[in-house]
């Protein structure tokens, strides 16, 4: 299902992101190593204390130095671990921020039409939830994969100093664990993939029924649907449990080795202390070294256990990174879109000129919709495009806006490619943001003053809607303009256009589906706007056509028009 | 009246109640298995400590010349037993508890779905919204922390502390009581503080995520206008700010958890030191033997691995609570009154000044219709036809403060409580083709008890789908919807029409019935369908052509 090269792209992305955070991450690892050393000191002191009291029969009061050392080591260890987490979390925060910036940069480079091919919801999930899901990888998994090697090595080294046989035992058990885990884990991974698909299907089924609740109610099929939802969950549970029986073996392996290693070391030390084993280093064992080794044995395996707990962080991050890397690597269809905003806005006193030479338009290079088109427009002139739906009216507007490269021919505004100049585009469905009236105006007309906004609203007959509201311009539009009619929303969008004049204004069906009142306001504003810019409108409205200095009437090309 | 009642039960308790109601026994077994694992882990270390101390002391005594018998094989066997029971315990604990979680989540899903079914249909408009749906899924996913992280681990921790305190009491009641008391009180105090703190942070975090999502979606929806105006980067600055807030909130949450880990680590270390000092003192005062002293210290030491996971698990409290809180009003059983409705004979409607319908008070929309009559409503697209259809079907209720409105059944105004009864009498084809992810058979027989396949084929023939259905891989039992055979818009429309034909209804309400069907086919189907509906009331809404 996942292509190898795609996963590699995901790996590469993760690698680059960690590379940027190397200093923080390595600092975290260093602090983790120091914490391990403090931990060793802590248990050293405990073993010493026990030995002194139980074997050497010294009084507790004499041990204040070793008790002090133990408390100090404890506090130091805890604080070092806290510091380790602090730096790992900071690294994660910055890595995610860097990745989000990469995505946003990509967003600025691709054309608006390419954006519309993805649902905004899933794009938002990628930017927010998917990037958020990588937190565990940087904050936990990455430092831990180093610590899972370093900490056991340090412990083994210390154990080796006191008893090489016990150290050998630990060192033999440790590499076996990852080996077994990989063996079991590989099986579990493919299961996990299947399990993931099943899970998606179950969630999909549930959401499908929720989405169609109205239909279920209209057809009185509620109880049948409820039974079905419950049955599906039950099937899913049975299926998952079958696979989990195998998947959980990997954690059982880890548990088994930890337990057996502790048990074996304890029994070995016990027998050695008893005098039952006398060869090798066994004769030198005391209660101190025996207890010390026993206390260190669980700590030897703990980092590995933590790593296996964080393993799903890695899987989640890799899945997200693969998706994001695929998206970032996509080539752009438009080449000359500026990645940043060009701040200089053309002063509108200058006369602008829009020229097309043998321009052919279409969504695919080999499927031209209309063309060749030749026209020349200067400020004060208006071009109206009409024709049946699907004949290429909106396509021409998209091409003029620079969202779509011409199939052939050339298109210049003031002798420059169109994307060099800020223009205005008003699509059929106006863009309304969740905020106040003034938010909605200033989002596309950042320089507009409050007075100018008032004036524009009066011009479009929207003033009465806010004049009796307490906060005036700052009063909220209802959520996404609900409660306002389509015509009122269209007028609001047009108000932005007249607030921030641009040399070229493109309007897509500005009067379609408007009530009579809205239509009159819109027509009046269009007539006034015409003198200030080059106006290109797609419309069937005879009164809009009356504004035209030039007209284009599109007919269907080719035979694929179906009725 | 339509708003859900204010919550009387706290959200976590509401969902926990659902767990206890159905899974009490399994929860108990899960707890016992978890305790077995922890006790084995502690026992392994404690017994090992006992063994090496006992052998060390005996070994020294033997070297010194005394004759002492020490059975080292039985403790050795005990150690091996604990090593095994810990492994087996962990395996079955995980298996059993995951099974439990799946059962619990299945139960939650069912509860939630039946709660949604209880919602009045006028409130269901959200369910079409993909944002709302994705939040619903996320919330439901977050609820699985409830058992696995919030319920079982603290219960296991409390249980093992109590067992350990009891074990200590065999040797010294004072030590056992002090250990149990100090551990439980400090644990409960600290973790209630943690849950309290994370509740606020998680809420803030979840709100920030929602806000950033909305901003992102707005940003993407505005691309056509923003890119043309070269205002893309400027608009992104607010988004970047909001994303930064997410990061900060998340950092804050993680730091709270890390602080809790710091506290747990220090407290556990102090407990080990405290018990060690007490045990050494007891040894010197001949209350404990040497091996017992070391055994108790190592048992407390073994508690560490259980405790160190608690902050991370309990740190999920806030997020789970937030999800629980949002899902609760949807899942609660609502006792909405249901009222019967007379058999429809005469329908009349009046509507004016609706914000989405182009009609003023002077040009109000009004009609009266009898059985056997047909009404055609036309208008431009965007003029509000679908709104009118939804109002007729009882799916929307106009705001009576703005909109003068009446819907009369046999001259009597229809009430909200009668919506369900109304749906039994009408067949409504709305503009969206509502094909559920199921087989063609299931789609056609939605809500019908017994249907003969013959009838289905008849309906399919009327809408010219019989040939298509015959060539489907599994005929009537082929899967449709997102994961199944892709239907063209026209085919989906015709499936919906066939479904409507099979339903026995008094009023047939068709909104753009032939959307996506070409004119010839539409003509042909209409010629066949119209006679079928002769004796019914028929309302057709179509755009002007």
mmCIF file of C-alpha atoms in Angstrom, chain A residues 67-270:
data_model
loop_
_atom_site.group_PDB
_atom_site.id
_atom_site.type_symbol
_atom_site.label_atom_id
_atom_site.label_comp_id
_atom_site.label_asym_id
_atom_site.label_seq_id
_atom_site.Cartn_x
_atom_site.Cartn_y
_atom_site.Cartn_z
ATOM 1 C CA UNK A 67 22.302 8.932 53.408
ATOM 2 C CA UNK A 68 23.047 12.498 52.367
ATOM 3 C CA UNK A 69 24.644 11.231 49.181
ATOM 4 C CA UNK A 70 21.585 9.131 48.442
ATOM 5 C CA UNK A 71 19.162 12.043 48.872
ATOM 6 C CA UNK A 72 21.387 14.316 46.819
ATOM 7 C CA UNK A 73 21.683 11.774 44.014
ATOM 8 C CA UNK A 74 17.918 11.263 44.047
ATOM 9 C CA UNK A 75 17.185 14.966 43.698
ATOM 10 C CA UNK A 76 19.883 15.436 41.088
ATOM 11 C CA UNK A 77 18.570 12.524 39.063
ATOM 12 C CA UNK A 78 14.975 13.774 39.105
ATOM 13 C CA UNK A 79 15.984 17.307 38.175
ATOM 14 C CA UNK A 80 18.229 16.078 35.358
ATOM 15 C CA UNK A 81 15.387 14.005 33.920
ATOM 16 C CA UNK A 82 13.139 17.049 34.118
ATOM 17 C CA UNK A 83 15.755 19.113 32.279
ATOM 18 C CA UNK A 84 16.152 16.371 29.681
ATOM 19 C CA UNK A 85 12.422 16.511 28.986
ATOM 20 C CA UNK A 86 12.501 20.290 28.839
ATOM 21 C CA UNK A 87 15.052 20.346 26.035
ATOM 22 C CA UNK A 88 13.438 17.470 24.172
ATOM 23 C CA UNK A 89 10.103 19.279 24.325
ATOM 24 C CA UNK A 90 11.661 22.501 23.093
ATOM 25 C CA UNK A 91 13.245 20.602 20.218
ATOM 26 C CA UNK A 92 9.872 19.116 19.374
ATOM 27 C CA UNK A 93 8.191 22.524 19.521
ATOM 28 C CA UNK A 94 10.720 24.070 17.157
ATOM 29 C CA UNK A 95 10.769 21.105 14.805
ATOM 30 C CA UNK A 96 7.005 21.222 14.437
ATOM 31 C CA UNK A 97 7.089 24.966 13.935
ATOM 32 C CA UNK A 98 9.715 24.569 11.214
ATOM 33 C CA UNK A 99 7.610 21.941 9.485
ATOM 34 C CA UNK A 100 4.492 24.096 9.630
ATOM 35 C CA UNK A 101 6.433 26.950 8.103
ATOM 36 C CA UNK A 102 7.527 24.653 5.288
ATOM 37 C CA UNK A 103 3.911 23.720 4.615
ATOM 38 C CA UNK A 104 2.756 27.335 4.714
ATOM 39 C CA UNK A 105 5.567 28.300 2.348
ATOM 40 C CA UNK A 106 4.403 25.588 -0.024
ATOM 41 C CA UNK A 107 0.863 26.894 0.248
ATOM 42 C CA UNK A 108 1.990 30.310 -0.872
ATOM 43 C CA UNK A 109 3.651 28.840 -3.921
ATOM 44 C CA UNK A 110 0.827 26.771 -5.353
ATOM 45 C CA UNK A 111 -2.000 28.237 -7.306
ATOM 46 C CA UNK A 112 -5.421 28.835 -5.835
ATOM 47 C CA UNK A 113 -6.870 26.279 -8.234
ATOM 48 C CA UNK A 114 -4.532 23.585 -6.959
ATOM 49 C CA UNK A 115 -5.677 24.409 -3.454
ATOM 50 C CA UNK A 116 -9.257 23.839 -4.454
ATOM 51 C CA UNK A 117 -8.479 20.256 -5.470
ATOM 52 C CA UNK A 118 -8.099 19.285 -1.802
ATOM 53 C CA UNK A 119 -10.795 19.667 0.772
ATOM 54 C CA UNK A 120 -9.792 22.489 3.113
ATOM 55 C CA UNK A 121 -10.671 20.252 6.065
ATOM 56 C CA UNK A 122 -8.123 17.602 5.164
ATOM 57 C CA UNK A 123 -5.497 20.233 4.365
ATOM 58 C CA UNK A 124 -6.108 21.759 7.786
ATOM 59 C CA UNK A 125 -5.783 18.325 9.402
ATOM 60 C CA UNK A 126 -2.415 17.945 7.784
ATOM 61 C CA UNK A 127 -1.182 21.318 8.947
ATOM 62 C CA UNK A 128 -2.500 20.946 12.472
ATOM 63 C CA UNK A 129 -3.233 17.410 13.663
ATOM 64 C CA UNK A 130 -0.671 15.548 11.560
ATOM 65 C CA UNK A 131 2.159 17.871 12.561
ATOM 66 C CA UNK A 132 0.956 17.720 16.160
ATOM 67 C CA UNK A 133 1.138 13.921 16.009
ATOM 68 C CA UNK A 134 4.897 14.188 15.520
ATOM 69 C CA UNK A 135 5.449 15.574 19.001
ATOM 70 C CA UNK A 136 6.182 12.177 20.555
ATOM 71 C CA UNK A 137 8.851 11.408 17.989
ATOM 72 C CA UNK A 138 11.014 14.427 18.826
ATOM 73 C CA UNK A 139 10.127 14.788 22.491
ATOM 74 C CA UNK A 140 10.305 11.131 23.459
ATOM 75 C CA UNK A 141 11.350 8.606 20.850
ATOM 76 C CA UNK A 142 14.440 10.253 19.373
ATOM 77 C CA UNK A 143 16.301 10.939 22.646
ATOM 78 C CA UNK A 144 15.171 7.600 24.025
ATOM 79 C CA UNK A 145 16.599 5.577 21.148
ATOM 80 C CA UNK A 146 20.055 6.862 22.094
ATOM 81 C CA UNK A 147 19.437 6.518 25.809
ATOM 82 C CA UNK A 148 18.229 2.951 25.313
ATOM 83 C CA UNK A 149 21.762 2.145 24.167
ATOM 84 C CA UNK A 150 23.816 4.468 26.380
ATOM 85 C CA UNK A 151 22.181 3.888 29.770
ATOM 86 C CA UNK A 152 22.364 0.065 29.660
ATOM 87 C CA UNK A 153 25.997 0.350 28.520
ATOM 88 C CA UNK A 154 26.921 2.546 31.474
ATOM 89 C CA UNK A 155 25.109 0.205 33.866
ATOM 90 C CA UNK A 156 26.780 -2.844 32.318
ATOM 91 C CA UNK A 157 30.133 -1.117 32.724
ATOM 92 C CA UNK A 158 29.512 -0.535 36.433
ATOM 93 C CA UNK A 159 28.228 -4.079 36.954
ATOM 94 C CA UNK A 160 31.270 -5.373 35.077
ATOM 95 C CA UNK A 161 33.519 -3.644 37.580
ATOM 96 C CA UNK A 162 31.940 -5.604 40.434
ATOM 97 C CA UNK A 163 31.127 -8.873 38.720
ATOM 98 C CA UNK A 164 31.905 -9.576 35.098
ATOM 99 C CA UNK A 165 29.716 -12.656 34.997
ATOM 100 C CA UNK A 166 26.550 -10.716 35.895
ATOM 101 C CA UNK A 167 27.503 -8.018 33.390
ATOM 102 C CA UNK A 168 27.987 -10.650 30.727
ATOM 103 C CA UNK A 169 24.578 -12.016 31.532
ATOM 104 C CA UNK A 170 22.927 -8.604 31.141
ATOM 105 C CA UNK A 171 24.821 -7.906 27.934
ATOM 106 C CA UNK A 172 23.754 -11.219 26.484
ATOM 107 C CA UNK A 173 20.108 -10.641 27.344
ATOM 108 C CA UNK A 174 19.979 -7.068 26.066
ATOM 109 C CA UNK A 175 20.692 -7.556 22.353
ATOM 110 C CA UNK A 176 18.334 -10.516 22.293
ATOM 111 C CA UNK A 177 15.473 -8.239 23.275
ATOM 112 C CA UNK A 178 15.564 -5.931 20.237
ATOM 113 C CA UNK A 179 16.079 -9.000 18.069
ATOM 114 C CA UNK A 180 12.985 -10.726 19.369
ATOM 115 C CA UNK A 181 11.058 -7.494 19.343
ATOM 116 C CA UNK A 182 11.923 -6.928 15.717
ATOM 117 C CA UNK A 183 10.817 -10.452 14.870
ATOM 118 C CA UNK A 184 7.509 -10.113 16.664
ATOM 119 C CA UNK A 185 7.251 -6.441 15.729
ATOM 120 C CA UNK A 186 7.491 -7.105 12.018
ATOM 121 C CA UNK A 187 4.546 -9.428 12.242
ATOM 122 C CA UNK A 188 2.715 -6.887 14.319
ATOM 123 C CA UNK A 189 3.406 -4.101 11.859
ATOM 124 C CA UNK A 190 1.695 -5.804 8.966
ATOM 125 C CA UNK A 191 -1.139 -6.658 11.316
ATOM 126 C CA UNK A 192 -1.195 -3.067 12.415
ATOM 127 C CA UNK A 193 -1.634 -1.947 8.835
ATOM 128 C CA UNK A 194 -4.589 -4.256 8.355
ATOM 129 C CA UNK A 195 -5.933 -3.246 11.730
ATOM 130 C CA UNK A 196 -5.623 0.398 10.709
ATOM 131 C CA UNK A 197 -7.651 -0.254 7.558
ATOM 132 C CA UNK A 198 -10.336 -2.048 9.548
ATOM 133 C CA UNK A 199 -10.416 0.764 12.023
ATOM 134 C CA UNK A 200 -10.823 3.298 9.240
ATOM 135 C CA UNK A 201 -13.638 1.213 7.809
ATOM 136 C CA UNK A 202 -15.423 1.017 11.141
ATOM 137 C CA UNK A 203 -15.062 4.740 11.734
ATOM 138 C CA UNK A 204 -16.146 5.325 8.139
ATOM 139 C CA UNK A 205 -19.278 3.265 8.617
ATOM 140 C CA UNK A 206 -20.203 5.088 11.795
ATOM 141 C CA UNK A 207 -19.630 8.494 10.242
ATOM 142 C CA UNK A 208 -21.570 7.484 7.153
ATOM 143 C CA UNK A 209 -24.618 6.649 9.263
ATOM 144 C CA UNK A 210 -24.250 9.857 11.262
ATOM 145 C CA UNK A 211 -23.960 11.821 8.030
ATOM 146 C CA UNK A 212 -27.160 10.269 6.751
ATOM 147 C CA UNK A 213 -29.124 10.585 9.991
ATOM 148 C CA UNK A 214 -31.670 12.796 8.293
ATOM 149 C CA UNK A 215 -32.274 10.215 5.596
ATOM 150 C CA UNK A 216 -32.502 7.449 8.209
ATOM 151 C CA UNK A 217 -35.111 9.486 10.013
ATOM 152 C CA UNK A 218 -37.034 10.348 6.868
ATOM 153 C CA UNK A 219 -37.260 6.637 6.108
ATOM 154 C CA UNK A 220 -37.864 5.567 9.748
ATOM 155 C CA UNK A 221 -34.810 3.307 9.654
ATOM 156 C CA UNK A 222 -33.359 4.377 12.999
ATOM 157 C CA UNK A 223 -33.479 1.171 14.983
ATOM 158 C CA UNK A 224 -32.105 -0.935 12.146
ATOM 159 C CA UNK A 225 -29.181 1.485 11.837
ATOM 160 C CA UNK A 226 -28.488 1.334 15.569
ATOM 161 C CA UNK A 227 -28.377 -2.462 15.504
ATOM 162 C CA UNK A 228 -26.043 -2.287 12.559
ATOM 163 C CA UNK A 229 -23.685 0.164 14.303
ATOM 164 C CA UNK A 230 -23.496 -2.142 17.324
ATOM 165 C CA UNK A 231 -22.918 -5.235 15.196
ATOM 166 C CA UNK A 232 -20.121 -3.551 13.311
ATOM 167 C CA UNK A 233 -18.337 -2.603 16.533
ATOM 168 C CA UNK A 234 -18.626 -6.171 17.786
ATOM 169 C CA UNK A 235 -17.206 -7.616 14.557
ATOM 170 C CA UNK A 236 -14.369 -5.158 14.724
ATOM 171 C CA UNK A 237 -13.590 -6.097 18.310
ATOM 172 C CA UNK A 238 -13.412 -9.781 17.500
ATOM 173 C CA UNK A 239 -11.181 -9.143 14.524
ATOM 174 C CA UNK A 240 -8.817 -6.893 16.466
ATOM 175 C CA UNK A 241 -8.534 -9.231 19.411
ATOM 176 C CA UNK A 242 -7.507 -12.050 17.129
ATOM 177 C CA UNK A 243 -4.568 -10.004 15.890
ATOM 178 C CA UNK A 244 -3.659 -8.457 19.248
ATOM 179 C CA UNK A 245 -2.956 -11.897 20.652
ATOM 180 C CA UNK A 246 0.089 -11.984 18.426
ATOM 181 C CA UNK A 247 0.979 -8.309 18.587
ATOM 182 C CA UNK A 248 1.230 -8.303 22.362
ATOM 183 C CA UNK A 249 3.815 -11.047 22.253
ATOM 184 C CA UNK A 250 6.474 -8.397 21.653
ATOM 185 C CA UNK A 251 5.825 -6.746 24.981
ATOM 186 C CA UNK A 252 5.667 -10.168 26.600
ATOM 187 C CA UNK A 253 9.132 -10.939 25.206
ATOM 188 C CA UNK A 254 10.514 -7.796 26.813
ATOM 189 C CA UNK A 255 8.783 -8.599 30.064
ATOM 190 C CA UNK A 256 10.065 -12.155 29.944
ATOM 191 C CA UNK A 257 13.687 -11.167 29.464
ATOM 192 C CA UNK A 258 13.524 -8.544 32.181
ATOM 193 C CA UNK A 259 11.994 -10.975 34.658
ATOM 194 C CA UNK A 260 14.276 -13.864 33.780
ATOM 195 C CA UNK A 261 17.387 -11.704 33.921
ATOM 196 C CA UNK A 262 16.475 -10.347 37.351
ATOM 197 C CA UNK A 263 15.580 -13.811 38.605
ATOM 198 C CA UNK A 264 18.759 -15.382 37.242
ATOM 199 C CA UNK A 265 20.973 -12.651 38.660
ATOM 200 C CA UNK A 266 19.260 -12.874 42.046
ATOM 201 C CA UNK A 267 19.626 -16.649 42.181
ATOM 202 C CA UNK A 268 23.234 -16.505 41.001
ATOM 203 C CA UNK A 269 24.123 -13.873 43.596
ATOM 204 C CA UNK A 270 22.269 -15.798 46.295
#
